[in-house]
Tab-separated table of C-alpha atoms in Angstrom:
chain	number	residue	atom	x	y	z
A	30	MET	CA	16.996	6.736	18.865
A	31	GLY	CA	16.575	2.968	18.832
A	32	ILE	CA	13.607	0.690	18.529
A	33	ALA	CA	11.047	-0.071	21.254
A	34	LYS	CA	8.902	-3.207	21.483
A	35	GLU	CA	5.689	-3.903	23.347
A	36	LYS	CA	2.983	-6.554	23.319
A	37	PHE	CA	0.063	-5.712	21.025
A	38	GLY	CA	-2.135	-8.757	21.614
A	39	LYS	CA	-2.437	-12.457	20.879
A	40	MET	CA	-3.525	-14.601	17.980
A	41	GLU	CA	-6.245	-17.170	18.646
A	42	THR	CA	-3.409	-19.713	18.680
A	43	GLY	CA	-1.890	-17.868	21.645
A	44	GLU	CA	0.989	-16.467	19.593
A	45	GLU	CA	2.110	-13.057	20.867
A	46	ILE	CA	1.970	-10.149	18.436
A	47	TYR	CA	4.112	-7.067	18.981
A	48	LEU	CA	4.147	-3.364	18.270
A	49	PHE	CA	7.520	-1.858	17.352
A	50	THR	CA	8.276	1.856	17.568
A	51	LEU	CA	10.870	3.567	15.383
A	52	ARG	CA	11.770	7.171	16.288
A	53	ASN	CA	14.078	9.776	14.808
A	54	LYS	CA	15.597	12.975	16.190
A	55	ASN	CA	12.937	15.183	14.554
A	56	GLY	CA	9.904	13.816	16.364
A	57	VAL	CA	8.778	11.425	13.625
A	58	GLU	CA	7.574	8.115	15.048
A	59	ALA	CA	6.400	4.988	13.216
A	60	ARG	CA	4.690	2.109	15.001
A	61	ILE	CA	4.574	-1.195	13.166
A	62	THR	CA	3.012	-4.514	14.131
A	63	ASN	CA	4.225	-7.896	12.918
A	64	PHE	CA	0.589	-8.833	12.231
A	65	GLY	CA	0.177	-8.072	8.534
A	66	ALA	CA	3.445	-6.073	8.737
A	67	ALA	CA	1.091	-3.124	9.216
A	68	ILE	CA	1.899	0.517	9.928
A	69	VAL	CA	-0.351	1.224	12.937
A	70	ASN	CA	0.705	4.801	13.725
A	71	LEU	CA	2.820	7.441	12.011
A	72	PHE	CA	3.374	10.606	14.030
A	73	VAL	CA	4.682	13.557	12.011
A	74	PRO	CA	5.131	17.152	13.250
A	75	ASP	CA	3.163	19.973	11.597
A	76	LYS	CA	4.518	23.421	10.699
A	77	ASP	CA	4.425	24.385	14.400
A	78	GLY	CA	6.175	21.229	15.550
A	79	LYS	CA	3.040	19.505	16.846
A	80	ALA	CA	3.134	15.793	16.010
A	81	GLU	CA	-0.052	14.034	15.012
A	82	ASP	CA	-0.831	10.530	13.824
A	83	ILE	CA	-1.446	10.736	10.054
A	84	VAL	CA	-2.464	7.157	9.169
A	85	LEU	CA	-5.762	5.341	9.616
A	86	GLY	CA	-5.772	2.239	11.795
A	87	PHE	CA	-6.806	0.590	15.036
A	88	ASP	CA	-5.767	0.625	18.686
A	89	LYS	CA	-6.330	-3.107	19.181
A	90	LEU	CA	-4.874	-6.107	17.404
A	91	GLU	CA	-8.298	-7.770	17.250
A	92	ASP	CA	-9.564	-5.041	14.915
A	93	TYR	CA	-6.824	-5.921	12.416
A	94	PHE	CA	-8.224	-9.485	12.250
A	95	ASN	CA	-11.164	-7.984	10.333
A	96	ASN	CA	-9.736	-4.773	8.798
A	97	PRO	CA	-12.035	-4.606	5.730
A	98	SER	CA	-10.135	-1.651	4.216
A	99	PHE	CA	-6.639	-3.186	4.662
A	100	PHE	CA	-5.456	-0.266	6.853
A	101	GLY	CA	-1.659	-0.063	6.997
A	102	ALA	CA	-0.934	-3.615	5.882
A	103	VAL	CA	1.475	-5.193	3.432
A	104	ILE	CA	-0.533	-6.865	0.665
A	105	GLY	CA	0.698	-10.066	-0.932
A	106	PRO	CA	1.704	-12.172	-2.595
A	107	ASN	CA	-0.168	-10.229	-5.272
A	108	ALA	CA	-1.626	-6.787	-4.676
A	109	ASN	CA	-4.537	-5.368	-6.639
A	110	ARG	CA	-6.667	-7.358	-9.079
A	111	ILE	CA	-6.358	-10.408	-11.294
A	112	GLY	CA	-9.151	-10.727	-13.843
A	113	GLY	CA	-11.233	-13.895	-13.634
A	114	ALA	CA	-9.379	-14.902	-10.435
A	115	ALA	CA	-7.147	-17.177	-12.520
A	116	PHE	CA	-3.982	-17.027	-14.577
A	117	GLU	CA	-1.744	-19.212	-16.694
A	118	LEU	CA	1.975	-19.438	-16.073
A	119	GLU	CA	4.380	-21.673	-17.997
A	120	GLY	CA	1.499	-23.665	-19.455
A	121	LYS	CA	-0.310	-24.353	-16.189
A	122	GLU	CA	-3.521	-22.697	-14.984
A	123	TYR	CA	-3.854	-21.442	-11.416
A	124	HIS	CA	-7.095	-20.549	-9.664
A	125	LEU	CA	-7.355	-17.927	-6.928
A	126	SER	CA	-9.984	-16.794	-4.453
A	127	VAL	CA	-12.980	-15.247	-6.269
A	128	ASN	CA	-13.473	-12.315	-3.901
A	129	ASP	CA	-14.196	-9.167	-5.930
A	130	GLY	CA	-17.054	-9.852	-8.299
A	131	PRO	CA	-15.627	-12.491	-10.681
A	132	ASN	CA	-12.057	-11.344	-9.970
A	133	ASN	CA	-9.360	-11.698	-7.342
A	134	LEU	CA	-8.410	-8.732	-5.150
A	135	HIS	CA	-5.299	-8.613	-2.932
A	136	SER	CA	-4.726	-12.399	-3.147
A	137	ASP	CA	-7.114	-13.462	-0.375
A	138	ILE	CA	-9.320	-11.380	1.933
A	139	ASP	CA	-9.052	-13.717	4.943
A	140	ASN	CA	-5.663	-15.379	4.488
A	141	GLY	CA	-3.536	-12.941	2.492
A	142	TYR	CA	-0.256	-11.610	3.845
A	143	HIS	CA	-2.149	-8.744	5.521
A	144	LYS	CA	-3.874	-11.269	7.818
A	145	ARG	CA	-0.825	-13.264	8.900
A	146	PRO	CA	1.696	-12.961	11.711
A	147	TRP	CA	5.122	-12.197	10.281
A	148	THR	CA	8.313	-13.440	11.919
A	149	VAL	CA	10.557	-10.801	13.428
A	150	GLU	CA	13.828	-11.457	11.622
A	151	GLU	CA	15.922	-8.487	12.715
A	152	GLU	CA	15.606	-5.460	14.976
A	153	GLY	CA	18.169	-2.861	13.957
A	154	GLU	CA	19.098	0.476	15.514
A	155	ASN	CA	16.200	2.131	13.739
A	156	SER	CA	14.914	-0.578	11.429
A	157	LEU	CA	12.747	-3.670	11.588
A	158	THR	CA	12.805	-6.668	9.242
A	159	LEU	CA	9.754	-8.919	9.124
A	160	ALA	CA	9.588	-12.213	7.226
A	161	LEU	CA	6.958	-14.583	5.912
A	162	GLU	CA	7.202	-17.946	4.192
A	163	GLY	CA	4.648	-19.385	1.781
A	164	LYS	CA	4.444	-22.953	0.537
A	165	ASP	CA	3.879	-24.080	-3.028
A	166	GLY	CA	0.154	-23.715	-3.744
A	167	ASP	CA	-0.423	-21.264	-0.876
A	168	LEU	CA	-3.492	-19.152	-1.799
A	169	GLY	CA	-3.364	-20.746	-5.260
A	170	PHE	CA	0.063	-19.387	-6.249
A	171	PRO	CA	2.947	-21.645	-7.293
A	172	GLY	CA	6.315	-21.932	-5.591
A	173	ASN	CA	7.789	-22.004	-2.114
A	174	LYS	CA	8.781	-18.481	-1.261
A	175	LYS	CA	10.263	-16.268	1.420
A	176	VAL	CA	9.217	-12.623	1.645
A	177	THR	CA	10.771	-9.903	3.782
A	178	VAL	CA	9.892	-6.279	4.370
A	179	THR	CA	12.272	-3.925	6.164
A	180	TYR	CA	10.999	-0.678	7.653
A	181	ALA	CA	13.668	1.937	8.357
A	182	LEU	CA	13.227	5.481	9.687
A	183	THR	CA	15.977	7.984	8.913
A	184	ASP	CA	16.823	11.383	10.365
A	185	ASP	CA	15.890	12.813	6.963
A	186	ASN	CA	12.285	11.932	7.893
A	187	GLU	CA	12.201	9.051	5.430
A	188	LEU	CA	10.174	5.953	6.177
A	189	LYS	CA	11.777	3.379	3.893
A	190	LEU	CA	10.039	0.136	2.928
A	191	HIS	CA	12.385	-2.407	1.392
A	192	TYR	CA	10.796	-5.576	0.008
A	193	LYS	CA	12.499	-8.788	-1.061
A	194	ALA	CA	11.120	-12.146	-2.192
A	195	THR	CA	12.870	-15.318	-3.291
A	196	GLY	CA	11.329	-18.561	-4.475
A	197	ASP	CA	11.998	-21.942	-6.050
A	198	ARG	CA	9.521	-21.559	-8.942
A	199	ASN	CA	8.359	-18.730	-11.123
A	200	THR	CA	5.316	-17.114	-9.526
A	201	LEU	CA	3.519	-13.797	-9.212
A	202	ILE	CA	4.950	-11.373	-6.651
A	203	ASN	CA	3.529	-7.872	-6.483
A	204	LEU	CA	3.708	-6.502	-2.946
A	205	THR	CA	2.492	-3.131	-1.760
A	206	ASN	CA	1.647	-1.248	1.406
A	207	HIS	CA	-1.988	-0.231	1.890
A	208	THR	CA	-1.541	2.648	4.347
A	209	TYR	CA	-4.218	5.353	4.243
A	210	PHE	CA	-2.753	8.808	4.806
A	211	ASN	CA	-4.522	11.877	6.120
A	212	LEU	CA	-1.885	14.595	6.448
A	213	ALA	CA	-4.129	16.702	8.687
A	214	GLY	CA	-4.343	13.826	11.174
A	215	HIS	CA	-6.145	10.493	11.063
A	216	ASP	CA	-9.046	12.012	13.017
A	217	SER	CA	-9.517	15.122	10.848
A	218	GLY	CA	-12.173	13.947	8.400
A	219	SER	CA	-12.170	14.293	4.623
A	220	ILE	CA	-8.957	14.328	2.601
A	221	GLU	CA	-10.606	16.075	-0.357
A	222	GLY	CA	-9.052	19.468	0.512
A	223	GLN	CA	-5.519	18.068	0.577
A	224	LEU	CA	-3.245	18.596	-2.415
A	225	LEU	CA	-1.609	15.989	-4.593
A	226	LYS	CA	0.903	15.900	-7.431
A	227	LEU	CA	1.571	12.667	-9.304
A	228	ASN	CA	4.533	12.264	-11.651
A	229	ALA	CA	2.434	10.255	-14.063
A	230	SER	CA	1.412	11.457	-17.501
A	231	CYS	CA	-0.512	8.225	-18.235
A	232	TYR	CA	-2.774	5.723	-16.493
A	233	THR	CA	-4.321	2.335	-17.186
A	234	PRO	CA	-8.075	2.718	-17.884
A	235	VAL	CA	-10.367	0.091	-16.354
A	236	LEU	CA	-13.438	-1.903	-17.247
A	237	PRO	CA	-16.308	-2.564	-14.813
A	238	GLY	CA	-14.707	-4.497	-11.938
A	239	ALA	CA	-11.613	-2.263	-12.096
A	240	ILE	CA	-9.715	-4.626	-14.417
A	241	PRO	CA	-7.384	-2.789	-16.849
A	242	THR	CA	-8.372	-2.696	-20.509
A	243	GLY	CA	-4.696	-3.052	-21.483
A	244	GLU	CA	-4.544	0.485	-22.814
A	245	ILE	CA	-2.086	3.074	-21.547
A	246	ALA	CA	-3.877	6.407	-21.867
A	247	PRO	CA	-2.786	10.006	-21.221
A	248	VAL	CA	-4.143	11.738	-18.120
A	249	ALA	CA	-4.156	15.093	-19.948
A	250	GLY	CA	-7.659	16.512	-20.165
A	251	THR	CA	-9.053	14.051	-17.599
A	252	PRO	CA	-9.763	14.365	-13.854
A	253	LEU	CA	-6.787	12.024	-13.305
A	254	ASP	CA	-4.371	14.733	-14.380
A	255	PHE	CA	-2.371	15.443	-11.212
A	256	THR	CA	0.779	16.460	-13.071
A	257	GLN	CA	0.340	19.836	-11.364
A	258	MET	CA	-0.527	20.086	-7.660
A	259	LYS	CA	-4.314	20.140	-7.161
A	260	GLU	CA	-6.932	19.365	-4.548
A	261	ILE	CA	-7.889	15.703	-4.370
A	262	GLY	CA	-11.563	16.673	-4.273
A	263	LYS	CA	-11.501	19.199	-7.082
A	264	GLU	CA	-12.651	16.825	-9.825
A	265	ILE	CA	-13.439	13.650	-7.872
A	266	GLY	CA	-17.151	14.015	-8.615
A	267	ALA	CA	-16.731	14.842	-12.315
A	268	ASP	CA	-19.028	13.294	-14.903
A	269	TRP	CA	-16.405	10.872	-16.214
A	270	GLU	CA	-16.987	7.184	-16.777
A	271	GLN	CA	-13.667	6.113	-15.238
A	272	LEU	CA	-14.581	7.809	-11.940
A	273	LYS	CA	-18.080	6.353	-11.927
A	274	LEU	CA	-16.781	2.814	-12.374
A	275	VAL	CA	-14.883	2.935	-9.065
A	276	GLN	CA	-16.785	5.698	-7.190
A	277	GLY	CA	-13.919	8.181	-7.452
A	278	TYR	CA	-10.161	7.762	-7.758
A	279	ASP	CA	-8.992	4.151	-7.646
A	280	HIS	CA	-6.639	3.910	-10.612
A	281	ASN	CA	-3.180	2.694	-11.464
A	282	LEU	CA	-0.895	5.505	-12.612
A	283	VAL	CA	1.830	4.796	-15.142
A	284	LEU	CA	4.740	6.469	-13.410
A	285	ASP	CA	7.082	8.608	-15.482
A	286	GLU	CA	10.722	7.614	-16.056
A	287	ALA	CA	10.110	3.997	-15.024
A	288	ASP	CA	13.525	2.504	-15.728
A	289	GLY	CA	13.940	0.660	-12.416
A	290	SER	CA	15.755	3.524	-10.705
A	291	MET	CA	14.538	5.320	-7.592
A	292	ARG	CA	12.816	8.637	-8.325
A	293	GLU	CA	10.171	10.928	-6.882
A	294	VAL	CA	6.723	9.773	-7.979
A	295	ALA	CA	4.326	11.846	-5.866
A	296	GLU	CA	3.950	14.719	-3.436
A	297	ALA	CA	1.027	15.404	-1.107
A	298	ARG	CA	0.371	18.472	1.033
A	299	ASP	CA	-2.062	19.536	3.700
A	300	PRO	CA	-2.446	23.340	3.500
A	301	LYS	CA	-3.719	23.682	7.073
A	302	SER	CA	-1.057	21.773	8.990
A	303	GLY	CA	1.716	22.446	6.493
A	304	ARG	CA	2.664	18.767	6.329
A	305	ARG	CA	4.218	17.604	3.053
A	306	MET	CA	4.933	14.052	2.014
A	307	LYS	CA	7.031	12.954	-0.938
A	308	VAL	CA	6.908	9.421	-2.323
A	309	PHE	CA	9.852	7.749	-4.042
A	310	SER	CA	9.797	4.392	-5.817
A	311	ASP	CA	11.638	2.237	-8.338
A	312	LEU	CA	8.423	0.601	-9.578
A	313	PRO	CA	6.465	1.295	-12.794
A	314	GLY	CA	3.032	1.884	-11.248
A	315	MET	CA	1.151	3.300	-8.292
A	316	GLN	CA	-2.478	2.873	-7.320
A	317	PHE	CA	-3.996	6.167	-6.219
A	318	TYR	CA	-7.016	5.332	-4.094
A	319	ALA	CA	-9.005	8.143	-2.492
A	320	GLY	CA	-10.689	5.881	0.064
A	321	ASN	CA	-14.035	5.982	-1.739
A	322	CYS	CA	-15.187	2.675	-0.269
A	323	ILE	CA	-13.917	2.892	3.308
A	324	VAL	CA	-16.613	1.177	5.346
A	325	LYS	CA	-17.919	3.305	8.220
A	326	GLN	CA	-16.035	1.967	11.234
A	327	ASP	CA	-14.454	2.905	14.541
A	328	GLY	CA	-10.731	3.565	14.325
A	329	LYS	CA	-8.053	4.753	16.732
A	330	GLY	CA	-9.240	6.789	19.691
A	331	GLY	CA	-12.886	6.035	18.873
A	332	VAL	CA	-12.716	8.121	15.693
A	333	THR	CA	-15.275	7.136	13.054
A	334	TYR	CA	-13.647	6.565	9.677
A	335	MET	CA	-15.808	7.236	6.636
A	336	PRO	CA	-15.294	7.219	2.865
A	337	ARG	CA	-12.480	9.565	1.775
A	338	THR	CA	-10.973	10.097	5.214
A	339	GLY	CA	-7.655	8.701	3.969
A	340	PHE	CA	-5.862	8.198	0.649
A	341	CYS	CA	-3.469	5.485	-0.524
A	342	LEU	CA	-0.439	5.741	-2.800
A	343	GLU	CA	0.337	2.062	-3.395
A	344	THR	CA	3.483	1.501	-5.431
A	345	GLN	CA	3.193	-1.627	-7.573
A	346	TYR	CA	3.432	-3.450	-10.858
A	347	PHE	CA	0.301	-2.775	-12.903
A	348	PRO	CA	-2.874	-4.643	-11.912
A	349	ASP	CA	-3.646	-7.833	-13.853
A	350	ASN	CA	-0.284	-7.619	-15.613
A	351	VAL	CA	-0.234	-11.400	-16.018
A	352	HIS	CA	-3.033	-11.047	-18.611
A	353	HIS	CA	-1.369	-8.134	-20.403
A	354	PRO	CA	2.015	-9.041	-21.884
A	355	GLU	CA	2.443	-5.389	-22.907
A	356	PHE	CA	2.708	-4.477	-19.174
A	357	SER	CA	5.838	-5.039	-17.056
A	358	GLN	CA	5.486	-8.589	-15.734
A	359	ALA	CA	5.532	-9.305	-11.995
A	360	VAL	CA	6.846	-12.857	-12.480
A	361	PHE	CA	9.695	-13.771	-10.164
A	362	GLY	CA	11.494	-16.957	-9.189
A	363	PRO	CA	14.899	-18.647	-8.971
A	364	ASP	CA	16.354	-16.546	-11.786
A	365	ARG	CA	14.671	-13.256	-10.932
A	366	VAL	CA	14.612	-12.068	-7.322
A	367	TYR	CA	11.898	-9.587	-6.367
A	368	GLU	CA	13.503	-6.572	-4.673
A	369	THR	CA	12.109	-3.067	-4.527
A	370	GLU	CA	11.964	-0.010	-2.265
A	371	THR	CA	9.413	2.697	-1.581
A	372	ILE	CA	10.103	5.791	0.536
A	373	TYR	CA	7.627	8.120	2.215
A	374	GLN	CA	9.482	11.289	3.174
A	375	PHE	CA	8.117	14.158	5.250
A	376	VAL	CA	9.596	17.513	4.312
C-alpha cells in the first residue's frame, strides 16, 4: 500500500517534522512521527471491521514537546530506571540526570531520545527507518553511538519495531517503545476491563522508587499473576505492598523462555470490540504499566486522558541491570551490537 508523508509541524529551530503513514490491505494504519520516533496513531479494525485509533497521543507536534507520559515514543538510550542516577562501567563512574526521586528515569526527561528529531534514513514500501546519533558523554552516557529504529507494517497485521545501535565504546543501551494501548479506542476511558495474559512466571520486585531489589520472584499467588487471561482491573487495587509502591501495575516481568529467540510474550483483548493484540519479543523483560500516573491532559480529538486510560507493554532489559550483575546486562559497544525486535500483532 506504500507510505505517505505529510508535514506535522516545526521545531523551534525551524526544522520540519513529518508524519508518516503505513497502511496494509486489512485496514490497519500506523502513523509515526520522526520527533521521538513516536507512534501517533494506530488504527485497527474491530470485530465488525470498524477501524479505531487504539493508542494515546496528540494531534499536534507541539504537544509532544511536553508529553509528560511519554506517549508513543522511543525511549533511550536507557529506558526505565537507574538507581542513584549513576553507574560504574569499566572502572569509571558516570552521572545521569536525577529526575525520579534520587534515581534516573528514561535517561533524561527533557533531552532523551523521545524529545529529539530523528533523521529519516529510509522510506520503504511499507517501512520507515529513523536514525539518531549521540556523542560521547551525551546525557551522561559514554561512547559515540548511532541508533536506528525501523517500523514495518505487514499484511499479517504485524507492526514490527526493529532496533539497532552501534558505538565506539561500551555503554548502556536499553531502548523501548512507550506506546499506551487502549484496545477499545484511545477515547474509550478505562482499560481496567480489558484482558491480559503475560507469558511471565516471575517478576522483579521493587523497593520504594521502583528500583529492583535484585530478586527474581514468582508471580504465583500475587496480583501480578497474568499467566492466565484476566482483567487488568481485577486485582489492581489489592492490598499488596508491590502495588502500593507504584500505585498499581508498573513492574518488570521476567519473560519465559528468554534465550534470545523471538517468541510470544503477551496477549491483550478487549471483549467489547473484539480486538486482540499479541506481543512478540526476543528480550528478557517487559514493563507492564497500567497507566496509573497518566497526568490528566487533553489528547487527540480533545479527549481527556486520565490515569489508567492506556496500558504499556514495554519490552526491555531489566531496569537497573547495571547494578545487578545477576540480571542480563544491557552493555553494548564495538564488540557487541545492540539489535532486537518487538512485534505487535492484531489478530
